Coordinates of C-alpha atoms and ligand atoms in Angstrom, one line a residue:
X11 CA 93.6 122.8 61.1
X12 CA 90.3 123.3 62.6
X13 CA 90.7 125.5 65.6
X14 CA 91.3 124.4 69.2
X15 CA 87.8 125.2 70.3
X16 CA 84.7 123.4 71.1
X17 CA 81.8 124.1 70.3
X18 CA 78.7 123.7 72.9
X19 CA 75.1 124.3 72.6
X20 CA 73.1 124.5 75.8
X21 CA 69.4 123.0 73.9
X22 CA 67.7 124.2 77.2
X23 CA 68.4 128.0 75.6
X24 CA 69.5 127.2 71.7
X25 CA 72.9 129.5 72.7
X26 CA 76.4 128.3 72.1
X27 CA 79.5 128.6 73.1
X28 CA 83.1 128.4 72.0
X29 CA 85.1 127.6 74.5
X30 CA 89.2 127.7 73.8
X31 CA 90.8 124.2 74.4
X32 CA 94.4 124.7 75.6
X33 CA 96.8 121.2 76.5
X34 CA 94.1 119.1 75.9
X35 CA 91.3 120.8 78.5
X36 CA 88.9 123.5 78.7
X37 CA 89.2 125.4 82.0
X38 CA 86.1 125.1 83.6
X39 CA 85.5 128.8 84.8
X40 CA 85.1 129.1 80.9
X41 CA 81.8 127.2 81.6
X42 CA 80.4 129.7 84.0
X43 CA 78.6 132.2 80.8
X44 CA 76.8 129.1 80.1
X45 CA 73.6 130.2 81.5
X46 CA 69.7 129.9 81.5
X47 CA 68.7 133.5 83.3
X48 CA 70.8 136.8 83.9
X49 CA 70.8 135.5 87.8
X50 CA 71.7 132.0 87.2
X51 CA 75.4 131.3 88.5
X52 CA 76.5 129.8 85.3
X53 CA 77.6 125.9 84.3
X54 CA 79.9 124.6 86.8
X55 CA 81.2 120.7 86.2
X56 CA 81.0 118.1 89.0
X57 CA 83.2 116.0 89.3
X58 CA 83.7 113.4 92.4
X59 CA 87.2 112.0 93.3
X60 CA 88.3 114.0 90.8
X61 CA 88.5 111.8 88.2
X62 CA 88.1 113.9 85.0
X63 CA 89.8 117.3 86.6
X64 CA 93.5 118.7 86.0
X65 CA 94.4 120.9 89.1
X66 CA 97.9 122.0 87.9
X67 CA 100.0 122.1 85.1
X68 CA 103.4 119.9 86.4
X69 CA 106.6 119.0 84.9
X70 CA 107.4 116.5 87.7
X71 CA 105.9 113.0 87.1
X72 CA 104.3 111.5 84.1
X73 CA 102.3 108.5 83.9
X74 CA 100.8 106.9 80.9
X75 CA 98.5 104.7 83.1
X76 CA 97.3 102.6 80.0
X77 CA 100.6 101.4 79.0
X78 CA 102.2 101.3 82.5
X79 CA 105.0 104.4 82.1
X80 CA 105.8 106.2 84.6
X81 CA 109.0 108.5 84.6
X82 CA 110.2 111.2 86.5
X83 CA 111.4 114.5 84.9
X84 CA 111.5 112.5 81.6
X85 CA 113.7 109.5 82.8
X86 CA 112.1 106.0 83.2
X87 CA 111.5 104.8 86.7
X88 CA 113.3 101.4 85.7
X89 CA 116.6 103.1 84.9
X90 CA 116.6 105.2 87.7
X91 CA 115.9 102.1 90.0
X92 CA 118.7 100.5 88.3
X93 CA 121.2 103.6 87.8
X94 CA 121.0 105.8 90.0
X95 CA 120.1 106.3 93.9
X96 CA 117.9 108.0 96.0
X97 CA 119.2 111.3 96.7
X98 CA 120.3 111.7 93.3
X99 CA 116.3 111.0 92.3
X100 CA 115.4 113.7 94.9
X101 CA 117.9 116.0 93.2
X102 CA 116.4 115.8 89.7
X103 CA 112.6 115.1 91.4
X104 CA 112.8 119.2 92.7
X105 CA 115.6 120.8 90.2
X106 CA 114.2 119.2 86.9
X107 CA 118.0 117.4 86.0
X108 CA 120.0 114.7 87.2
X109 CA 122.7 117.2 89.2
X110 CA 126.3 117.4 88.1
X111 CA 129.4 116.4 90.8
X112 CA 129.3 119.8 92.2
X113 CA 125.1 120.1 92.7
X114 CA 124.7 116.7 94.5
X115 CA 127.7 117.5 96.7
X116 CA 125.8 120.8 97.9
X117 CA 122.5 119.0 97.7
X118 CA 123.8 116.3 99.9
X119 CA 125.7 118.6 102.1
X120 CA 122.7 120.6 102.6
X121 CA 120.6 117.3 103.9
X122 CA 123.6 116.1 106.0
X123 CA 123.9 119.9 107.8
X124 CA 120.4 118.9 109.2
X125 CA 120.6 115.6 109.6
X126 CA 119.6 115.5 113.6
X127 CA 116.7 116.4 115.4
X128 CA 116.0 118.6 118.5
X129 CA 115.4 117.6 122.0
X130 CA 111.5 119.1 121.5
X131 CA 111.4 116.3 118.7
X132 CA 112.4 113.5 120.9
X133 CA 110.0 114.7 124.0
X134 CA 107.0 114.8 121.3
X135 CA 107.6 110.8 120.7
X136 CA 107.9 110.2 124.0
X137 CA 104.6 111.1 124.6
X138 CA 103.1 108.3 122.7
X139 CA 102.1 105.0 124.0
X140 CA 104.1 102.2 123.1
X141 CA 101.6 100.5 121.0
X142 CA 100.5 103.8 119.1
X143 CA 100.4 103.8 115.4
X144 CA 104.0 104.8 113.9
X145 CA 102.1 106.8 111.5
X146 CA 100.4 108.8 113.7
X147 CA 103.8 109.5 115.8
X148 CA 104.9 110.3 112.7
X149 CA 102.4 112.9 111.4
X150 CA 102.1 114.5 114.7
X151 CA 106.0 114.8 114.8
X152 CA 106.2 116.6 111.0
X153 CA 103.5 119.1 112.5
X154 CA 105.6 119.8 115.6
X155 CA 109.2 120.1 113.7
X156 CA 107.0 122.9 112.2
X157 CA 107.2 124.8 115.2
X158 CA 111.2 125.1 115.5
X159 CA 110.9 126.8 112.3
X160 CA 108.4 129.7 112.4
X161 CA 110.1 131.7 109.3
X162 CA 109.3 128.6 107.4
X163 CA 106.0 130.3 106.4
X164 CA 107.6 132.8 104.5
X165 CA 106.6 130.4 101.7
X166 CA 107.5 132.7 98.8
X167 CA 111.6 132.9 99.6
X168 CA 113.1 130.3 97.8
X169 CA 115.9 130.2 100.4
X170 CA 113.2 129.7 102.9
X171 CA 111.6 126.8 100.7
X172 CA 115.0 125.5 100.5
X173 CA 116.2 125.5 104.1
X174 CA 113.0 124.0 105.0
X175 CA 113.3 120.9 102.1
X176 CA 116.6 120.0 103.3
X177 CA 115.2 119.9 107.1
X178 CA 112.3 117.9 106.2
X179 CA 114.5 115.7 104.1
X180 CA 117.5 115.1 106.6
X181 CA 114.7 115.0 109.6
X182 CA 111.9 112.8 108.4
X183 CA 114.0 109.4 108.6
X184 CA 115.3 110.6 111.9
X185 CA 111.7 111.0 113.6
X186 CA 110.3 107.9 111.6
X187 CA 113.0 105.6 113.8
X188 CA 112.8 107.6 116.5
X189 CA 109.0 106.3 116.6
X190 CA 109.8 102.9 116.0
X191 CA 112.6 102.5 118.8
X192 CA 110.4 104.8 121.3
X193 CA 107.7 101.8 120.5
X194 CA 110.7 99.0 121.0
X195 CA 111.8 100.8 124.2
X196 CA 115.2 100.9 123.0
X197 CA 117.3 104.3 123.0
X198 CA 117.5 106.7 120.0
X199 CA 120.2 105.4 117.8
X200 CA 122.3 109.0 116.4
X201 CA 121.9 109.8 112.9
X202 CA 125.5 108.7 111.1
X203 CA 125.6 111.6 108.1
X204 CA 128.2 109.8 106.6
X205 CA 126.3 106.4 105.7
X206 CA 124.0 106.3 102.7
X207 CA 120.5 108.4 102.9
X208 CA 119.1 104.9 103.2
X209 CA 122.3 103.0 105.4
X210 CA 121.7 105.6 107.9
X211 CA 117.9 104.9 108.4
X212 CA 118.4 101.8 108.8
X213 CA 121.1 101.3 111.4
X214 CA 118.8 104.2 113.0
X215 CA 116.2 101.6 113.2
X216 CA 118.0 98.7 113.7
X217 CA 121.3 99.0 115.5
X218 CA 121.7 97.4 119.0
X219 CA 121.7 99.6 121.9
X220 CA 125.3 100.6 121.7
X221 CA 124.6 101.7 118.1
X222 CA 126.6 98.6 116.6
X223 CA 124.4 97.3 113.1
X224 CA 126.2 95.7 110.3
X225 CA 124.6 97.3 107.3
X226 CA 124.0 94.9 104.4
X227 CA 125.4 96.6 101.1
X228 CA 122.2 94.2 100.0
X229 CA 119.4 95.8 102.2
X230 CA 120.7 99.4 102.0
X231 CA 120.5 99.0 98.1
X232 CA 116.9 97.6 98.3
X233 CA 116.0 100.4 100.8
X234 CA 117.6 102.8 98.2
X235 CA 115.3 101.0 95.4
X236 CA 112.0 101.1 97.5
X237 CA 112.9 105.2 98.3
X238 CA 113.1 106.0 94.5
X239 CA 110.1 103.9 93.9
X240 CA 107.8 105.9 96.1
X241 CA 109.7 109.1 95.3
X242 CA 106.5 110.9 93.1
X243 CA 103.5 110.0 91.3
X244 CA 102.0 112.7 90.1
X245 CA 98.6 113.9 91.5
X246 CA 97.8 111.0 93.9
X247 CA 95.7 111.6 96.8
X248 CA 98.5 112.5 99.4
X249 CA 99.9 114.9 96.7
X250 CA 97.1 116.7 96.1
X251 CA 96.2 116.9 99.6
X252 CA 100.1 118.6 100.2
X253 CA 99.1 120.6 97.6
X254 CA 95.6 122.0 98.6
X255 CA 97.0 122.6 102.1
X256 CA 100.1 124.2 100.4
X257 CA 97.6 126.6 98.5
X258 CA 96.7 128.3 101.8
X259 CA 100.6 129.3 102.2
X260 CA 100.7 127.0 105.5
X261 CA 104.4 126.0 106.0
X262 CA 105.9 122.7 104.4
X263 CA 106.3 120.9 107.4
X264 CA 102.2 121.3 108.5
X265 CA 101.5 120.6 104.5
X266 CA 103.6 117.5 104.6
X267 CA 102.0 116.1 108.1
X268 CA 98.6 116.9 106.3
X269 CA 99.7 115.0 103.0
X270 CA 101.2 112.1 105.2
X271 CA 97.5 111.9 106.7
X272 CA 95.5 111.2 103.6
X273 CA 98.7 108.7 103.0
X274 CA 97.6 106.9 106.0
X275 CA 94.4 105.7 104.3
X276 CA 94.2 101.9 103.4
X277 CA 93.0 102.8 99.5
X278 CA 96.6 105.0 99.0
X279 CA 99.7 104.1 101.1
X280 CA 98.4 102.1 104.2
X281 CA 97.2 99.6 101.3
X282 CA 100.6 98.2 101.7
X283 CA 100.3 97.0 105.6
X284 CA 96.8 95.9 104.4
X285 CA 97.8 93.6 102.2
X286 CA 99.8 92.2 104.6
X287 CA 96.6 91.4 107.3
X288 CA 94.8 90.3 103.6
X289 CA 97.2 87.4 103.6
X290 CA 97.5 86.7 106.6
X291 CA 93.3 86.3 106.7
X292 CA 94.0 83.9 103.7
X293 CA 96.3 81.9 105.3
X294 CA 97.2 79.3 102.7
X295 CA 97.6 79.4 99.2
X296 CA 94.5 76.5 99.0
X297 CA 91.8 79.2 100.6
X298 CA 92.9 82.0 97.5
X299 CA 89.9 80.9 95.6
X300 CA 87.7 81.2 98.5
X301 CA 89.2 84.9 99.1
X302 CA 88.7 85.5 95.8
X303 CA 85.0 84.7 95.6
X304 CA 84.7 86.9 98.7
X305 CA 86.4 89.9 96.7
X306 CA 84.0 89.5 93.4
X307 CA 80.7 89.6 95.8
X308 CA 82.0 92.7 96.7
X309 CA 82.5 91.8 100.5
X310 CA 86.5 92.7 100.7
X311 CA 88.6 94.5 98.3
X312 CA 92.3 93.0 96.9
X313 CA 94.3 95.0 98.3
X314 CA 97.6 96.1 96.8
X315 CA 95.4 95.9 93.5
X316 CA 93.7 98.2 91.0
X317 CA 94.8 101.9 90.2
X318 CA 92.9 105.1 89.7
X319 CA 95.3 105.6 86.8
X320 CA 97.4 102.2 86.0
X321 CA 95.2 100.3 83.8
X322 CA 98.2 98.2 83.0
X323 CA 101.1 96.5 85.5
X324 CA 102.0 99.1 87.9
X325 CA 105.6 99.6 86.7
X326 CA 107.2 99.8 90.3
X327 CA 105.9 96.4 91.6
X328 CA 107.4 95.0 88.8
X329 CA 110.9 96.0 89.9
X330 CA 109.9 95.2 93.3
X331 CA 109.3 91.8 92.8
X332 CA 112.7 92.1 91.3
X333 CA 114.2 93.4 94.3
X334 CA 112.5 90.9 96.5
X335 CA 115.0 88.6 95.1
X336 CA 117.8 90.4 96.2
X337 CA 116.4 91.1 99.7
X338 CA 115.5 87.6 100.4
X339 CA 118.7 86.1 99.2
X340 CA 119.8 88.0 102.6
X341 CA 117.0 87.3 104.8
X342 CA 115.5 84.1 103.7
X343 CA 112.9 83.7 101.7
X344 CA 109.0 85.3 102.8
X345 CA 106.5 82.7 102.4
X346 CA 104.3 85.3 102.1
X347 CA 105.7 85.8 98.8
X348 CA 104.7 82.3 97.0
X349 CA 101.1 83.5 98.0
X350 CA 101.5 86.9 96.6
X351 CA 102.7 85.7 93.6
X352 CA 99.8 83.1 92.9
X353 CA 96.9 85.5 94.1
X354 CA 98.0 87.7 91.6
X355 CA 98.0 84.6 89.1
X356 CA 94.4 84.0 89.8
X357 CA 93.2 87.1 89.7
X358 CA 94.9 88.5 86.1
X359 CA 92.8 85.3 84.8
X360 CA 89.6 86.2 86.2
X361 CA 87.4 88.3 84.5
X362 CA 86.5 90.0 87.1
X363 CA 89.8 91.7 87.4
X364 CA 90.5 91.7 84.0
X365 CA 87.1 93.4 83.1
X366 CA 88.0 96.0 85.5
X367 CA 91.8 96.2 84.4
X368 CA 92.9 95.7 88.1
X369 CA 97.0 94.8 87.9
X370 CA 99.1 94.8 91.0
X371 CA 100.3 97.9 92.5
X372 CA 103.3 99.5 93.9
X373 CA 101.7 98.6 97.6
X374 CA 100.9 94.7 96.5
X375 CA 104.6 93.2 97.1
X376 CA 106.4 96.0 98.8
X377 CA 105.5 95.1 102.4
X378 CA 106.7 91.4 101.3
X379 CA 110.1 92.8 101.5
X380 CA 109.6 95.5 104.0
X381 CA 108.7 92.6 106.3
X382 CA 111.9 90.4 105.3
X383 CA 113.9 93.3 106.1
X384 CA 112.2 92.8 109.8
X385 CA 110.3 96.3 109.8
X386 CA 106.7 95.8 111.8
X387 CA 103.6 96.2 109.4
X388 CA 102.4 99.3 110.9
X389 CA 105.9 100.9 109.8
X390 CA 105.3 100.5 106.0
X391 CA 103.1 103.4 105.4
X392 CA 106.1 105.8 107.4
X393 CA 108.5 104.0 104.9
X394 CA 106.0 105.0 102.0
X395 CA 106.1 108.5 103.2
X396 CA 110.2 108.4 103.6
X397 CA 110.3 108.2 100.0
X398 CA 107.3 110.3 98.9
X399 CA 108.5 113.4 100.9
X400 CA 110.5 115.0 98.0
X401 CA 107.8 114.4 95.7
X402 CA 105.5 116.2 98.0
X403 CA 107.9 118.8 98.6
X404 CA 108.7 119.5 94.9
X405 CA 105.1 119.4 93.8
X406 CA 104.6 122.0 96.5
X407 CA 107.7 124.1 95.5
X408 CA 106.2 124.0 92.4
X409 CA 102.8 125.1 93.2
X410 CA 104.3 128.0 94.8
X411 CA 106.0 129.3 92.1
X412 CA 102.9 128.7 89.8
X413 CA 101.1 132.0 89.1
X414 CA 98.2 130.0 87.9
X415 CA 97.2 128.9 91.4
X416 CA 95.5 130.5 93.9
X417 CA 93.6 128.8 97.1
X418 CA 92.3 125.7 96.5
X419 CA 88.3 126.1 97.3
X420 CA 86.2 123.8 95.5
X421 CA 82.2 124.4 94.7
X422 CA 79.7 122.0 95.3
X423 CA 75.9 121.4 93.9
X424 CA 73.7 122.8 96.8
X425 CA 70.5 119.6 97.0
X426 CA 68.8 122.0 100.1
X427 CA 67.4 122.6 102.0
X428 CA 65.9 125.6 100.7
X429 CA 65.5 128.6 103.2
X430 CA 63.1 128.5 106.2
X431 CA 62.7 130.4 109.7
X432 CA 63.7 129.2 112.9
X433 CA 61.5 127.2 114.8
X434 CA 61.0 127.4 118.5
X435 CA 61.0 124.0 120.4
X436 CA 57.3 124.4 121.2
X437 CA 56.9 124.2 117.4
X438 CA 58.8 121.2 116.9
Ligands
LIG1480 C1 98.5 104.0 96.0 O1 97.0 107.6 92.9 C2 98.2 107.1 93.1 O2 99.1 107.4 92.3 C3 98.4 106.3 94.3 C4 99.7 105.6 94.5 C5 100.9 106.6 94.6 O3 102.0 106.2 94.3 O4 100.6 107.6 95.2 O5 100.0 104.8 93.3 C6 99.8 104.7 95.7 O6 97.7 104.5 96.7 C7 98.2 102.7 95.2 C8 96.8 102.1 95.5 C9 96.8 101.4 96.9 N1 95.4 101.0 97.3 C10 95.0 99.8 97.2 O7 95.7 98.8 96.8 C11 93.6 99.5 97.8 C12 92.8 98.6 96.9 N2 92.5 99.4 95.6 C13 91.2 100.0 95.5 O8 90.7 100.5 96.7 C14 91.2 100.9 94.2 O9 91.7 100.2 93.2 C15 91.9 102.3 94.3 C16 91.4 103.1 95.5 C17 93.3 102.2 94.3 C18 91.4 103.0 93.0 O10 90.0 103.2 93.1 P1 89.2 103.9 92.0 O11 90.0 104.4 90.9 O12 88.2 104.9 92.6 O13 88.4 102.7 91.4 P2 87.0 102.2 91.9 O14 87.0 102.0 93.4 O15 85.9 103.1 91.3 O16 86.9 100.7 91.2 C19 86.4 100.5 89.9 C20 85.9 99.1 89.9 C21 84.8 98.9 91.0 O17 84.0 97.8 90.6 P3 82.5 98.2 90.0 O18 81.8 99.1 90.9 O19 82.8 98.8 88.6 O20 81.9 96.8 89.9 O21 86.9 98.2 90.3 C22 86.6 97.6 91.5 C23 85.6 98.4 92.2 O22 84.8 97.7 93.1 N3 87.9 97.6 92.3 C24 88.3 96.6 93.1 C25 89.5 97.0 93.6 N4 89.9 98.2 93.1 C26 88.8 98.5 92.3 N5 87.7 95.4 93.4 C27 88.4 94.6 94.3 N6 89.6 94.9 94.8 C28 90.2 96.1 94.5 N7 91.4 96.4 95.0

């Protein structure tokens, strides 16, 4: 077996290299030797968006973006949508197994010990207008609940860690409807610890004023779904960014409001609301083609479509759509969702998605139902953060504990200027 090296030969000098391959990669600080003078810095690579670069070594999330897989901790995300429920996925998402009676008792105990939120909490909300954007209540209020909790940044106790996942996981729901009835004018609805993770969130959002809601076993199941959905996905943008922030030993709760900001994006989880005002500009299943055109000239993107790494049907619309069913046997049917369905028909024939290998995405039909389950369009990103909090807060758990990492502090190729002297404004 030929050994796990490559071989490079820098023709601008006639030297070469062997550099040790390891888990498929080279580590690119092995590149730095590769040089042209004794003063040159040495070969860095450059790579934009990071599309060819591995920051971590994870046992979290794996995706197989050409044939569609994606499984956390080793179990498919179909047969934890179907099998299992959210809290029990959050579990296994940080600890690595699916818990035994005893572990989710104390896992869900932990949560439920935290499951309210301070007076401080409820004053920060209040001090949003009523039309401001529930994710950026939301981030702002992650960033505060930091503040309560000043020996959170004692990152490296794992009792510290732990006390301050459980917070972030009990709170997070709380402050997310919290934002939405401080935008309704309605009062705060108390957190019930002993409904579901996802019953409680919603009869926080939606119960009347005197806290009355008649949870639907049907809705609570689809929230539960939508949570485990969104739960991880390996190094996305929001991740990373939890993860960079993370590096500099800031506490979990500023990490996550800084991870739950590159969320807010339209390319990563505000795609969701956008597709949302995308159909709405269409307006009728007859002007898809004109849409359409519009997309190839390159004038508007599709939203809820394409992947950095899907190449293939994203996996979770899939059970989506099959959970729309479910949600709209309750609600009534979206006709939104006979639109969806044949924009997505038009475009897997056209070459110009096909070409591309642009497929739905997780974001494409999950506002469909968000909306049928009568949360506002600007809510949908918060609800994508709801269920990616434990995967940012195991990925940075586990960065923590990784001896590999240090602070994240890219390079960059310097194009000049090249030095010069100051020049007074008469020389100007
Ligand atoms: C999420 O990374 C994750 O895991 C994210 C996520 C998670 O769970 O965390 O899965 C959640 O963020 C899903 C993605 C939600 N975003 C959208 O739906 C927004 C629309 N999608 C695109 O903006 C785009 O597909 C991205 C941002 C998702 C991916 O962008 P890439 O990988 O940088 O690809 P690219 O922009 O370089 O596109 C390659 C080609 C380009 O055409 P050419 O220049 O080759 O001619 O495909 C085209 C793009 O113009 N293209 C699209 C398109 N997406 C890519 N053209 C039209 N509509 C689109 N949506």
């Amino acid at each position: 077996m030929p050994a796990d090296t490559l071989t490079l030969t820098d023709n601008r000098t006639g030297k070469t290299y062997e550099i040790p391959i390891a888990d498929g990669t080279i580590r690119a600080i092995d590149l730095r030797q590769i040089k042209t003078s004794a003063d040159d810095f040495g070969m860095m690579t450059y790579d934009p968006g990071f599309l060819n670069t591995a920051s971590c070594k994870s046992r979290i999330t794996f995706i197989d973006g050409d044939k569609g897989i994606l499984e956390y901790r080793g179990y498919p995300i179909a047969q934890l949508a179907e099998q299992s429920n959210f809290l029990e996925v959050c579990y296994l998402t940080l600890r690595g197994e699916l818990p035994n009676p005893a572990q989710l008792a104390e896992w869900t105990a932990g949560i439920r010990k935290e499951t309210s939120v301070d007076e401080s909490s409820k004053n920060v909300l209040a001090g949003f207008q009523r039309d401001a954007h529930p994710m950026g209540m939301f981030i702002s209020s992650l960033a505060a609940l930091g503040t309560l909790y000043p020996e959170s940044k004692r990152v490296s106790d794992p009792a510290v860690r732990l006390a301050s996942i459980y917070r972030l996981m009990a709170k997070a729901p709380i402050l997310a409807a919290c934002g939405y009835r401080h935008s309704k004018g309605l009062p705060y609805v108390a957190p019930n610890p002993d409904l579901s993770y996802a019953g409680n969130f919603l009869t926080m959002m939606f119960a009347s004023a005197d806290g009355k809601y008649d949870l639907n076993p049907a809705l609570e199941r689809a929230m539960d779904i939508l949570f485990i959905l969104h739960a991880d996905h390996e190094q996305n943008c929001s991740t990373s960014t939890m993860r960079v922030v993370g590096s500099a030993q800031t506490d979990p709760y500023t990490s996550a409001a800084a991870a739950a900001s590159a969320l807010y994006g339209p390319l990563h989880g505000g795609a969701n609301e956008a597709v949302l005002s995308m159909l709405r500009v269409i307006g009728s299943k007859d002007r898809i083609p004109e849409y359409v055109q519009k997309v190839k000239a390159g004038e508007v993107k599709l939203m809820g479509f394409g992947h950095r790494v899907y190449k293939n049907y994203d996996p979770r619309a899939r059970i989506i759509k099959r959970a729309a069913d479910e949600v709209f046997a309750v609600t009534g049917k979206n006709p939104l969702l006979e639109m969806a369905i044949e924009l997505e028909r038009i475009a897997l024939e056209d070459e110009y998605f096909v070409k591309r290998k642009l497929y739905p995405n997780v974001d494409f039909y999950s506002g469909i139902i968000y909306e049928a389950m009568g949360f506002p369009t600007p809510m949908f990103t918060v609800l994508f953060a709801l269920g990616r909090m434990i995967g940012w807060l195991a990925q940075w758990d586990e960065l923590v504990q990784d001896s590999d990492q240090k602070i994240s502090r890219p390079r960059q190729v310097f194009l000049g200027p090249a030095r010069r002297d100051f020049a007074p404004m008469d020389q100007r």
